[in-house]
Amino acid sequence: MLRITGGKVYDPSNGIDGAVKDICIADGKIVADLDGGSSIDATGMVVFPGGVDVHTHVAGGALNFARGLVPETQRAARKFLHTSDRRSGLGGMTPTTFATGYLYAGMGWTTVNEAAVPILSARHTHEELHDIPLVDKTSLVLMANNELVLDLLEAGEIERAKQVVSWLVWAAKGYGVKAVNPGGVTAWKWGKNANTLFGPVEGYQKVTPARIISSLAEIVDALKLPHPLHLHCNNLGVPGNVATTIETMKVIDGHRAHLAHIQFHAYGGDDWSSMRSESVRLADAFNAQKNLTADAGVVLFGNAVTITADGPWQHLLYELTGHKWGNLDVENETGCGIVPYVYKDRNLVNAVQWAVGLELLLLIDDPWRICLTTDHPNGAGFWRYPEIVQLLTDAEFRKAQVKKLPPKAQQRIVLADLDREYTMSEIAILTSAGPARTLGLSQKGHLGPGADADVTIYHEKPENGRFFTSPRYVIKGGQIVVEDGDVRATTAGREFVVHPACDDQIEGYLRELFPKVYTMSFENYPVEIERLRHAQIQPCL
Ligand SMILES: [Zn+2]
C-alpha cells in the first residue's frame, strides 16, 4: 500500500489538471483511499499516469536483424552493467531487450505497443517481449499483404476473410491488426510496389490497396477489436504523398483507423528537390475526420535505423543513400527492409521532415487523437521523447531551432508561424491518456480507481530544464521501480492479447490450405498461449 502526497496531479481522463491531490495504491491498482501503508512526499513534483507508446519497434526478427546490421552504434552505446537489481544490457539504436525496458521505464513509460509482427515470427517476438522487463506490452499482427486474406478479398469472400483474420490474430497472440503499404509488400516479391490506391495489386485483378484498407478496417470493427486498424499508408516517405494519405482517409469511410507515423505521409512537391511540408493540408483533413487517430513519427536529427515491413520503400532508400540494406521475405505474409540512416539538419529533405512532425503535433487540434512517437528507431530513439516535449511546450526555443535550418528549408515549412505551446495536461494526454485510449487499454493512461498503478513522478522544475529525462519516481503496478532515473527493481511486464470471436469451421479451411502455401506445418504455426508467461486477455469492445 502506498500513498503519494503533495504532488500536482495531471490526470486528464478524470478531469484533473494540476490539482494537489493524494494518489492511493493498493494491490497494484489505484484506489480511492486507504488506511496505513507507506507514503511518498511529492511536494514540488508533478504526478502523471505512466507513459504509453502507441507505436514502437522493440522485438522480433526484423529488429534482431537490425541489431546485427549496426554493431557500430552498439559499440558506442550506453551500457547497463549487471547489478543486484538488474541484468546487463546495451543501448544504441536497437537496444537489447533488458536495456529496452530500463530505458523506457527510466523515462517514465510503462506500456509499449510493438507495431509490426509477422505471424510466422510471432513466437520469436513474444520471447523477446517476455524478456523486456518493467513495461507492459501489446503487439500488432501484419495483415495487409497476407496472401490468404488477399485471395479471399479477390474472391469477394469478405465474411471468410473476417474469420481468417480473427483466427490469425489469435494464432499470433496479437492485440490488433497492422496494415503496412497495403498491396505494396506483396508486389515487392516481384520487385514492384503499389503506388496508386485504385490500381490492381500485382498478381490480382480485383484487389487494390483501397480495397485492402477498407476491408481490413471493416473487419477490425466487426471483430470489435479494442484498437482500430493500425495503418501505415502507401507511398511512405515520397514527395507528394499527402494526396495518397488524404485519399486513404476517405477510403476508410467512417470506420475507425489509426494512421501510423503521419510525419512520413505529409509531403508535397514533385521530386526530392521540390519536396515541402503539406502538414496544414493533412491536419485540416484529419481534424475533420473524428473516426481517426494518429501518431506523429517525429524525426530528430542524429542516428536512426529505418526498419519497416515496407520492403519497396527500403530498397528505394538504399538506392538514395547507398547505406547498408537488409531485406527479409516472410513467405506469403509480409516482408521487411532495414537501412541505417542519419538525419542531418543541413539536408533539405531531413530539415523538412523534422519540421513536419512538429507541425502536425501543433496543427492537429485534438490532443486525444494524436500520440507522441518517433516510430522508434525509424525517426529517432524513443529515449529522445523529452526533446520533443521541450519543442512542443516552448515556442521560443522551437523558433530558435527553426532559424538554424538552411534558408531553403525554412521556405518549405510553416513551423516558424506556429505559436501553440502544449500545456502540462496536453502533454499528459499526448504521452499517456491519449495513446491508452487509442489502444483501448481502459486500465492504462489514468489515475482513477481501478487503473493499473503505473505512475510517474517528475520534478516540476528539473535541473537540466528538460522535463521527462529523469523521473524522481516511476511506479509500475504499485511497485517503485525507478528512482532518480535509475532502475531500482525489475518486474516482468505483462502482455495484453485479444481473443476475438471466430467460427470453428475456419480451422478446417486453413488446415487444408496450409500445406499448399506454407513451408511450416499447420500444427507448429499458432503460438501457444502458455508461451506468453504473463499474458492477459483484454476484452473486445
Ligand atoms: Zn513503425
mmCIF file of C-alpha atoms in Angstrom, residues 173-523:
data_model
loop_
_atom_site.group_PDB
_atom_site.id
_atom_site.type_symbol
_atom_site.label_atom_id
_atom_site.label_comp_id
_atom_site.label_asym_id
_atom_site.label_seq_id
_atom_site.Cartn_x
_atom_site.Cartn_y
_atom_site.Cartn_z
ATOM 1 C CA LYS A 173 -1.397 -13.933 -29.824
ATOM 2 C CA GLY A 174 -1.663 -10.417 -31.157
ATOM 3 C CA TYR A 175 -3.568 -7.442 -29.859
ATOM 4 C CA GLY A 176 -4.576 -5.799 -33.117
ATOM 5 C CA VAL A 177 -4.176 -5.625 -36.883
ATOM 6 C CA LYS A 178 -1.457 -3.707 -38.685
ATOM 7 C CA ALA A 179 -1.532 -2.804 -42.374
ATOM 8 C CA VAL A 180 1.768 -1.748 -43.970
ATOM 9 C CA ASN A 181 1.834 -0.404 -47.520
ATOM 10 C CA PRO A 182 -1.258 -2.458 -48.438
ATOM 11 C CA GLY A 183 -0.549 -4.497 -51.560
ATOM 12 C CA GLY A 184 2.907 -2.931 -51.934
ATOM 13 C CA VAL A 185 4.753 -5.569 -49.944
ATOM 14 C CA THR A 186 3.044 -8.335 -51.943
ATOM 15 C CA ALA A 187 4.059 -6.572 -55.167
ATOM 16 C CA TRP A 188 7.631 -6.239 -53.848
ATOM 17 C CA LYS A 189 8.012 -10.004 -54.169
ATOM 18 C CA TRP A 190 8.091 -9.244 -57.920
ATOM 19 C CA GLY A 191 10.264 -6.141 -57.442
ATOM 20 C CA LYS A 192 7.254 -3.836 -57.731
ATOM 21 C CA ASN A 193 5.224 -1.563 -55.445
ATOM 22 C CA ALA A 194 1.643 -0.327 -55.048
ATOM 23 C CA ASN A 195 1.775 3.407 -55.679
ATOM 24 C CA THR A 196 -1.861 4.047 -56.543
ATOM 25 C CA LEU A 197 -4.789 3.217 -54.285
ATOM 26 C CA PHE A 198 -7.167 2.116 -57.018
ATOM 27 C CA GLY A 199 -4.963 0.050 -59.338
ATOM 28 C CA PRO A 200 -4.915 -3.761 -59.014
ATOM 29 C CA VAL A 201 -2.211 -5.223 -56.804
ATOM 30 C CA GLU A 202 0.432 -7.279 -58.627
ATOM 31 C CA GLY A 203 -0.912 -10.813 -59.106
ATOM 32 C CA TYR A 204 -4.561 -9.830 -58.569
ATOM 33 C CA GLN A 205 -7.385 -8.460 -60.696
ATOM 34 C CA LYS A 206 -9.842 -7.082 -58.169
ATOM 35 C CA VAL A 207 -7.682 -6.485 -55.114
ATOM 36 C CA THR A 208 -6.477 -2.876 -54.855
ATOM 37 C CA PRO A 209 -4.776 -1.115 -51.928
ATOM 38 C CA ALA A 210 -8.056 0.762 -51.353
ATOM 39 C CA ARG A 211 -9.964 -2.499 -51.146
ATOM 40 C CA ILE A 212 -7.467 -3.991 -48.682
ATOM 41 C CA ILE A 213 -7.688 -0.911 -46.475
ATOM 42 C CA SER A 214 -11.481 -0.633 -46.449
ATOM 43 C CA SER A 215 -11.947 -4.393 -45.960
ATOM 44 C CA LEU A 216 -9.478 -4.612 -43.049
ATOM 45 C CA ALA A 217 -10.958 -1.522 -41.362
ATOM 46 C CA GLU A 218 -14.409 -3.098 -41.705
ATOM 47 C CA ILE A 219 -13.166 -6.452 -40.368
ATOM 48 C CA VAL A 220 -11.394 -4.915 -37.360
ATOM 49 C CA ASP A 221 -14.561 -3.008 -36.462
ATOM 50 C CA ALA A 222 -16.746 -6.106 -36.973
ATOM 51 C CA LEU A 223 -14.440 -8.138 -34.704
ATOM 52 C CA LYS A 224 -14.747 -5.340 -32.112
ATOM 53 C CA LEU A 225 -11.003 -5.238 -31.510
ATOM 54 C CA PRO A 226 -10.110 -2.668 -28.832
ATOM 55 C CA HIS A 227 -7.571 -0.959 -31.134
ATOM 56 C CA PRO A 228 -8.641 0.203 -34.632
ATOM 57 C CA LEU A 229 -6.915 -0.858 -37.845
ATOM 58 C CA HIS A 230 -3.337 0.437 -37.482
ATOM 59 C CA LEU A 231 -2.386 1.728 -40.902
ATOM 60 C CA HIS A 232 0.966 2.584 -42.479
ATOM 61 C CA CYS A 233 -0.271 4.243 -45.674
ATOM 62 C CA ASN A 234 1.013 3.637 -49.200
ATOM 63 C CA ASN A 235 3.781 5.880 -50.580
ATOM 64 C CA LEU A 236 5.556 6.447 -47.264
ATOM 65 C CA GLY A 237 8.379 8.979 -47.426
ATOM 66 C CA VAL A 238 7.814 10.073 -51.007
ATOM 67 C CA PRO A 239 7.432 13.721 -52.168
ATOM 68 C CA GLY A 240 3.785 14.489 -52.992
ATOM 69 C CA ASN A 241 2.451 11.610 -50.883
ATOM 70 C CA VAL A 242 -0.013 13.833 -48.971
ATOM 71 C CA ALA A 243 -2.524 13.176 -51.779
ATOM 72 C CA THR A 244 -2.366 9.419 -51.113
ATOM 73 C CA THR A 245 -2.763 9.958 -47.359
ATOM 74 C CA ILE A 246 -5.846 12.167 -47.758
ATOM 75 C CA GLU A 247 -7.335 9.754 -50.307
ATOM 76 C CA THR A 248 -6.710 6.891 -47.834
ATOM 77 C CA MET A 249 -8.627 8.756 -45.133
ATOM 78 C CA LYS A 250 -11.646 8.802 -47.489
ATOM 79 C CA VAL A 251 -11.271 5.103 -48.319
ATOM 80 C CA ILE A 252 -11.537 4.262 -44.600
ATOM 81 C CA ASP A 253 -15.094 5.568 -44.978
ATOM 82 C CA GLY A 254 -16.154 6.196 -41.416
ATOM 83 C CA HIS A 255 -14.547 3.096 -39.899
ATOM 84 C CA ARG A 256 -12.086 3.510 -37.063
ATOM 85 C CA ALA A 257 -8.427 3.662 -38.051
ATOM 86 C CA HIS A 258 -5.117 4.734 -36.566
ATOM 87 C CA LEU A 259 -2.708 6.352 -39.034
ATOM 88 C CA ALA A 260 0.859 5.486 -38.086
ATOM 89 C CA HIS A 261 3.776 7.964 -38.176
ATOM 90 C CA ILE A 262 1.905 10.575 -40.243
ATOM 91 C CA GLN A 263 5.001 12.754 -40.468
ATOM 92 C CA PHE A 264 6.259 10.373 -43.177
ATOM 93 C CA HIS A 265 2.999 10.839 -45.118
ATOM 94 C CA ALA A 266 2.588 14.636 -45.287
ATOM 95 C CA TYR A 267 4.879 15.781 -48.086
ATOM 96 C CA GLY A 268 4.238 17.970 -51.122
ATOM 97 C CA GLY A 269 6.397 18.616 -54.170
ATOM 98 C CA ASP A 270 7.061 16.617 -57.308
ATOM 99 C CA ASP A 271 10.541 15.286 -56.519
ATOM 100 C CA TRP A 272 13.270 15.398 -53.869
ATOM 101 C CA SER A 273 14.443 18.878 -54.946
ATOM 102 C CA SER A 274 10.957 20.383 -54.569
ATOM 103 C CA MET A 275 9.810 18.367 -51.520
ATOM 104 C CA ARG A 276 7.959 20.540 -48.976
ATOM 105 C CA SER A 277 5.694 20.314 -45.945
ATOM 106 C CA GLU A 278 1.986 19.716 -46.501
ATOM 107 C CA SER A 279 1.206 19.479 -42.802
ATOM 108 C CA VAL A 280 -1.514 22.167 -42.986
ATOM 109 C CA ARG A 281 -3.403 20.260 -45.661
ATOM 110 C CA LEU A 282 -3.072 16.942 -43.864
ATOM 111 C CA ALA A 283 -4.007 18.370 -40.443
ATOM 112 C CA ASP A 284 -7.098 20.087 -41.899
ATOM 113 C CA ALA A 285 -8.315 16.829 -43.431
ATOM 114 C CA PHE A 286 -7.501 14.877 -40.260
ATOM 115 C CA ASN A 287 -9.192 17.383 -37.931
ATOM 116 C CA ALA A 288 -12.432 16.901 -39.868
ATOM 117 C CA GLN A 289 -12.443 13.073 -39.576
ATOM 118 C CA LYS A 290 -13.229 12.178 -35.983
ATOM 119 C CA ASN A 291 -13.080 8.412 -36.688
ATOM 120 C CA LEU A 292 -9.287 8.632 -36.968
ATOM 121 C CA THR A 293 -6.370 8.738 -34.560
ATOM 122 C CA ALA A 294 -2.700 9.035 -35.478
ATOM 123 C CA ASP A 295 0.810 9.072 -34.129
ATOM 124 C CA ALA A 296 3.374 11.617 -35.127
ATOM 125 C CA GLY A 297 6.520 9.684 -36.136
ATOM 126 C CA VAL A 298 8.720 12.686 -35.348
ATOM 127 C CA VAL A 299 12.186 12.837 -36.891
ATOM 128 C CA LEU A 300 15.057 14.239 -34.797
ATOM 129 C CA PHE A 301 18.497 14.993 -36.161
ATOM 130 C CA GLY A 302 21.025 12.265 -35.490
ATOM 131 C CA ASN A 303 21.225 8.494 -35.771
ATOM 132 C CA ALA A 304 18.312 6.264 -36.682
ATOM 133 C CA VAL A 305 17.724 2.830 -38.139
ATOM 134 C CA THR A 306 14.821 2.512 -40.522
ATOM 135 C CA ILE A 307 13.016 -0.806 -40.081
ATOM 136 C CA THR A 308 9.731 -1.482 -41.789
ATOM 137 C CA ALA A 309 7.700 -4.193 -43.480
ATOM 138 C CA ASP A 310 7.606 -1.702 -46.375
ATOM 139 C CA GLY A 311 10.279 -3.528 -48.403
ATOM 140 C CA PRO A 312 9.972 -1.495 -51.629
ATOM 141 C CA TRP A 313 10.410 1.807 -49.751
ATOM 142 C CA GLN A 314 13.505 0.477 -48.020
ATOM 143 C CA HIS A 315 15.009 -0.532 -51.347
ATOM 144 C CA LEU A 316 14.398 2.998 -52.628
ATOM 145 C CA LEU A 317 16.010 4.453 -49.504
ATOM 146 C CA TYR A 318 19.010 2.185 -50.050
ATOM 147 C CA GLU A 319 19.295 3.405 -53.647
ATOM 148 C CA LEU A 320 19.062 7.032 -52.500
ATOM 149 C CA THR A 321 21.645 6.723 -49.732
ATOM 150 C CA GLY A 322 23.945 3.825 -50.628
ATOM 151 C CA HIS A 323 23.813 2.816 -46.945
ATOM 152 C CA LYS A 324 23.694 -0.759 -45.733
ATOM 153 C CA TRP A 325 20.487 -2.534 -46.671
ATOM 154 C CA GLY A 326 18.827 -5.655 -45.366
ATOM 155 C CA ASN A 327 15.760 -7.311 -46.871
ATOM 156 C CA LEU A 328 13.680 -10.125 -45.384
ATOM 157 C CA ASP A 329 10.935 -12.109 -47.033
ATOM 158 C CA VAL A 330 8.311 -13.704 -44.795
ATOM 159 C CA GLU A 331 6.761 -16.340 -47.070
ATOM 160 C CA ASN A 332 3.294 -15.254 -48.185
ATOM 161 C CA GLU A 333 2.643 -12.925 -45.260
ATOM 162 C CA THR A 334 4.849 -9.855 -45.475
ATOM 163 C CA GLY A 335 8.428 -8.650 -45.918
ATOM 164 C CA CYS A 336 10.838 -6.280 -44.252
ATOM 165 C CA GLY A 337 13.624 -3.869 -45.084
ATOM 166 C CA ILE A 338 16.304 -2.284 -42.922
ATOM 167 C CA VAL A 339 18.510 0.730 -43.726
ATOM 168 C CA PRO A 340 20.581 2.589 -41.088
ATOM 169 C CA TYR A 341 20.139 6.339 -41.508
ATOM 170 C CA VAL A 342 21.429 9.660 -40.135
ATOM 171 C CA TYR A 343 19.106 12.695 -40.226
ATOM 172 C CA LYS A 344 21.110 15.883 -40.821
ATOM 173 C CA ASP A 345 19.913 19.445 -40.225
ATOM 174 C CA ARG A 346 21.892 20.619 -43.295
ATOM 175 C CA ASN A 347 19.990 18.197 -45.515
ATOM 176 C CA LEU A 348 16.950 19.864 -47.095
ATOM 177 C CA VAL A 349 14.737 16.760 -47.023
ATOM 178 C CA ASN A 350 15.683 15.908 -43.424
ATOM 179 C CA ALA A 351 15.061 19.502 -42.284
ATOM 180 C CA VAL A 352 11.573 19.407 -43.806
ATOM 181 C CA GLN A 353 10.902 16.023 -42.151
ATOM 182 C CA TRP A 354 11.978 17.378 -38.745
ATOM 183 C CA ALA A 355 9.585 20.304 -39.098
ATOM 184 C CA VAL A 356 6.636 18.283 -40.445
ATOM 185 C CA GLY A 357 6.414 16.031 -37.376
ATOM 186 C CA LEU A 358 6.305 19.010 -35.020
ATOM 187 C CA GLU A 359 3.932 20.937 -37.282
ATOM 188 C CA LEU A 360 1.411 18.096 -37.273
ATOM 189 C CA LEU A 361 1.584 17.842 -33.482
ATOM 190 C CA LEU A 362 0.833 21.567 -33.287
ATOM 191 C CA LEU A 363 -1.771 21.752 -36.082
ATOM 192 C CA ILE A 364 -3.907 18.754 -35.073
ATOM 193 C CA ASP A 365 -6.267 20.451 -32.666
ATOM 194 C CA ASP A 366 -7.425 17.484 -30.538
ATOM 195 C CA PRO A 367 -4.529 16.092 -28.468
ATOM 196 C CA TRP A 368 -6.629 12.955 -27.766
ATOM 197 C CA ARG A 369 -6.282 11.923 -31.411
ATOM 198 C CA ILE A 370 -2.522 12.364 -31.914
ATOM 199 C CA CYS A 371 0.127 10.410 -29.992
ATOM 200 C CA LEU A 372 3.797 11.150 -29.407
ATOM 201 C CA THR A 373 6.068 8.725 -31.290
ATOM 202 C CA THR A 374 9.272 8.700 -33.282
ATOM 203 C CA ASP A 375 8.351 5.356 -34.852
ATOM 204 C CA HIS A 376 11.406 4.163 -32.898
ATOM 205 C CA PRO A 377 14.031 3.562 -34.229
ATOM 206 C CA ASN A 378 12.897 4.988 -37.593
ATOM 207 C CA GLY A 379 12.696 8.721 -36.799
ATOM 208 C CA ALA A 380 14.842 8.711 -33.623
ATOM 209 C CA GLY A 381 15.300 6.575 -30.494
ATOM 210 C CA PHE A 382 12.318 6.643 -28.118
ATOM 211 C CA TRP A 383 14.565 7.913 -25.303
ATOM 212 C CA ARG A 384 14.592 11.262 -27.089
ATOM 213 C CA TYR A 385 10.911 11.994 -26.342
ATOM 214 C CA PRO A 386 11.905 14.632 -23.738
ATOM 215 C CA GLU A 387 13.484 16.684 -26.551
ATOM 216 C CA ILE A 388 10.161 16.672 -28.405
ATOM 217 C CA VAL A 389 8.239 17.644 -25.279
ATOM 218 C CA GLN A 390 10.551 20.643 -24.894
ATOM 219 C CA LEU A 391 9.938 21.671 -28.518
ATOM 220 C CA LEU A 392 6.159 21.418 -28.031
ATOM 221 C CA THR A 393 5.961 23.295 -24.740
ATOM 222 C CA ASP A 394 8.373 26.155 -25.523
ATOM 223 C CA ALA A 395 7.585 28.115 -28.710
ATOM 224 C CA GLU A 396 10.534 30.470 -28.290
ATOM 225 C CA PHE A 397 13.007 27.600 -28.051
ATOM 226 C CA ARG A 398 11.359 25.920 -31.022
ATOM 227 C CA LYS A 399 11.565 29.028 -33.201
ATOM 228 C CA ALA A 400 15.232 29.407 -32.346
ATOM 229 C CA GLN A 401 15.820 25.866 -33.653
ATOM 230 C CA VAL A 402 13.946 26.639 -36.898
ATOM 231 C CA LYS A 403 16.278 29.610 -37.508
ATOM 232 C CA LYS A 404 19.256 27.225 -37.576
ATOM 233 C CA LEU A 405 17.871 25.352 -40.592
ATOM 234 C CA PRO A 406 19.062 26.142 -44.143
ATOM 235 C CA PRO A 407 17.060 29.147 -45.512
ATOM 236 C CA LYS A 408 15.811 26.993 -48.376
ATOM 237 C CA ALA A 409 14.301 24.550 -45.896
ATOM 238 C CA GLN A 410 12.679 27.352 -43.903
ATOM 239 C CA GLN A 411 10.754 28.393 -47.036
ATOM 240 C CA ARG A 412 9.196 24.949 -47.310
ATOM 241 C CA ILE A 413 7.813 24.627 -43.791
ATOM 242 C CA VAL A 414 5.355 26.523 -41.587
ATOM 243 C CA LEU A 415 6.813 25.731 -38.166
ATOM 244 C CA ALA A 416 8.053 29.269 -37.524
ATOM 245 C CA ASP A 417 4.466 30.564 -37.854
ATOM 246 C CA LEU A 418 3.047 28.298 -35.143
ATOM 247 C CA ASP A 419 2.773 29.779 -31.660
ATOM 248 C CA ARG A 420 0.950 26.971 -29.880
ATOM 249 C CA GLU A 421 2.533 25.658 -26.686
ATOM 250 C CA TYR A 422 1.340 22.376 -25.209
ATOM 251 C CA THR A 423 0.102 22.620 -21.619
ATOM 252 C CA MET A 424 1.092 20.067 -18.980
ATOM 253 C CA SER A 425 -2.334 18.486 -19.257
ATOM 254 C CA GLU A 426 -1.992 18.216 -23.028
ATOM 255 C CA ILE A 427 1.415 16.560 -22.590
ATOM 256 C CA ALA A 428 -0.228 14.009 -20.276
ATOM 257 C CA ILE A 429 -2.812 13.353 -22.996
ATOM 258 C CA LEU A 430 -0.195 13.124 -25.765
ATOM 259 C CA THR A 431 2.097 10.739 -23.884
ATOM 260 C CA SER A 432 -0.292 8.621 -21.850
ATOM 261 C CA ALA A 433 -4.043 9.215 -21.691
ATOM 262 C CA GLY A 434 -4.474 9.518 -25.475
ATOM 263 C CA PRO A 435 -2.401 6.504 -26.555
ATOM 264 C CA ALA A 436 -4.025 4.359 -23.826
ATOM 265 C CA ARG A 437 -7.468 5.315 -25.109
ATOM 266 C CA THR A 438 -6.390 4.752 -28.730
ATOM 267 C CA LEU A 439 -5.131 1.288 -27.796
ATOM 268 C CA GLY A 440 -8.367 0.551 -25.957
ATOM 269 C CA LEU A 441 -6.458 -0.131 -22.718
ATOM 270 C CA SER A 442 -9.002 1.179 -20.232
ATOM 271 C CA GLN A 443 -6.796 0.298 -17.243
ATOM 272 C CA LYS A 444 -3.909 2.463 -18.553
ATOM 273 C CA GLY A 445 -3.305 6.183 -19.021
ATOM 274 C CA HIS A 446 -5.224 7.435 -15.999
ATOM 275 C CA LEU A 447 -5.109 7.592 -12.214
ATOM 276 C CA GLY A 448 -8.728 6.882 -11.300
ATOM 277 C CA PRO A 449 -9.745 3.979 -9.005
ATOM 278 C CA GLY A 450 -9.315 0.638 -10.785
ATOM 279 C CA ALA A 451 -6.495 1.801 -13.050
ATOM 280 C CA ASP A 452 -3.208 -0.094 -13.033
ATOM 281 C CA ALA A 453 -0.937 1.729 -10.593
ATOM 282 C CA ASP A 454 1.541 2.928 -13.231
ATOM 283 C CA VAL A 455 2.574 6.369 -12.051
ATOM 284 C CA THR A 456 5.448 8.651 -12.985
ATOM 285 C CA ILE A 457 6.544 11.481 -10.722
ATOM 286 C CA TYR A 458 8.759 14.222 -12.129
ATOM 287 C CA HIS A 459 10.355 17.277 -10.561
ATOM 288 C CA GLU A 460 8.234 20.245 -11.552
ATOM 289 C CA LYS A 461 11.364 22.220 -12.402
ATOM 290 C CA PRO A 462 14.067 19.740 -13.421
ATOM 291 C CA GLU A 463 17.684 20.882 -13.047
ATOM 292 C CA ASN A 464 18.577 20.462 -16.717
ATOM 293 C CA GLY A 465 15.424 22.336 -17.731
ATOM 294 C CA ARG A 466 14.161 19.395 -19.730
ATOM 295 C CA PHE A 467 11.099 17.673 -18.449
ATOM 296 C CA PHE A 468 10.808 13.849 -18.511
ATOM 297 C CA THR A 469 14.515 12.995 -18.792
ATOM 298 C CA SER A 470 14.897 11.780 -15.240
ATOM 299 C CA PRO A 471 11.776 10.997 -13.236
ATOM 300 C CA ARG A 472 12.038 11.186 -9.446
ATOM 301 C CA TYR A 473 9.965 8.007 -9.153
ATOM 302 C CA VAL A 474 8.419 5.537 -11.542
ATOM 303 C CA ILE A 475 5.843 3.203 -10.048
ATOM 304 C CA LYS A 476 4.835 0.146 -12.052
ATOM 305 C CA GLY A 477 1.900 -1.935 -10.861
ATOM 306 C CA GLY A 478 2.224 -0.318 -7.447
ATOM 307 C CA GLN A 479 5.941 -1.016 -7.034
ATOM 308 C CA ILE A 480 8.649 1.669 -7.111
ATOM 309 C CA VAL A 481 10.917 0.543 -9.971
ATOM 310 C CA VAL A 482 12.864 3.724 -10.792
ATOM 311 C CA GLU A 483 14.263 6.418 -8.534
ATOM 312 C CA ASP A 484 16.037 9.485 -9.898
ATOM 313 C CA GLY A 485 16.114 7.888 -13.335
ATOM 314 C CA ASP A 486 17.839 4.708 -12.082
ATOM 315 C CA VAL A 487 16.299 1.254 -12.133
ATOM 316 C CA ARG A 488 15.813 0.058 -8.519
ATOM 317 C CA ALA A 489 13.716 -3.041 -9.067
ATOM 318 C CA THR A 490 12.946 -5.196 -12.068
ATOM 319 C CA THR A 491 9.473 -6.546 -12.563
ATOM 320 C CA ALA A 492 8.220 -8.598 -15.504
ATOM 321 C CA GLY A 493 5.812 -6.792 -17.783
ATOM 322 C CA ARG A 494 2.537 -8.340 -18.892
ATOM 323 C CA GLU A 495 1.354 -8.904 -22.446
ATOM 324 C CA PHE A 496 -2.174 -7.960 -23.425
ATOM 325 C CA VAL A 497 -3.709 -10.076 -26.179
ATOM 326 C CA VAL A 498 -7.186 -10.332 -27.701
ATOM 327 C CA HIS A 499 -9.260 -13.406 -28.479
ATOM 328 C CA PRO A 500 -11.873 -12.242 -30.991
ATOM 329 C CA ALA A 501 -14.904 -14.401 -31.837
ATOM 330 C CA CYS A 502 -14.160 -16.928 -34.568
ATOM 331 C CA ASP A 503 -16.167 -19.583 -36.407
ATOM 332 C CA ASP A 504 -14.771 -23.065 -35.520
ATOM 333 C CA GLN A 505 -15.132 -24.150 -39.166
ATOM 334 C CA ILE A 506 -12.360 -21.810 -40.286
ATOM 335 C CA GLU A 507 -9.660 -24.022 -38.786
ATOM 336 C CA GLY A 508 -10.642 -26.847 -41.165
ATOM 337 C CA TYR A 509 -10.456 -24.462 -44.130
ATOM 338 C CA LEU A 510 -6.986 -23.258 -43.121
ATOM 339 C CA ARG A 511 -5.700 -26.730 -42.272
ATOM 340 C CA GLU A 512 -6.449 -27.932 -45.778
ATOM 341 C CA LEU A 513 -4.985 -24.859 -47.455
ATOM 342 C CA PHE A 514 -1.887 -24.678 -45.289
ATOM 343 C CA PRO A 515 0.428 -27.350 -46.783
ATOM 344 C CA LYS A 516 -0.120 -25.844 -50.243
ATOM 345 C CA VAL A 517 1.141 -22.393 -49.275
ATOM 346 C CA TYR A 518 3.388 -22.652 -46.215
ATOM 347 C CA THR A 519 6.714 -24.345 -45.532
ATOM 348 C CA MET A 520 5.775 -24.732 -41.852
ATOM 349 C CA SER A 521 3.318 -27.353 -40.713
ATOM 350 C CA PHE A 522 -0.098 -26.204 -39.523
ATOM 351 C CA GLU A 523 0.392 -27.681 -36.043
#
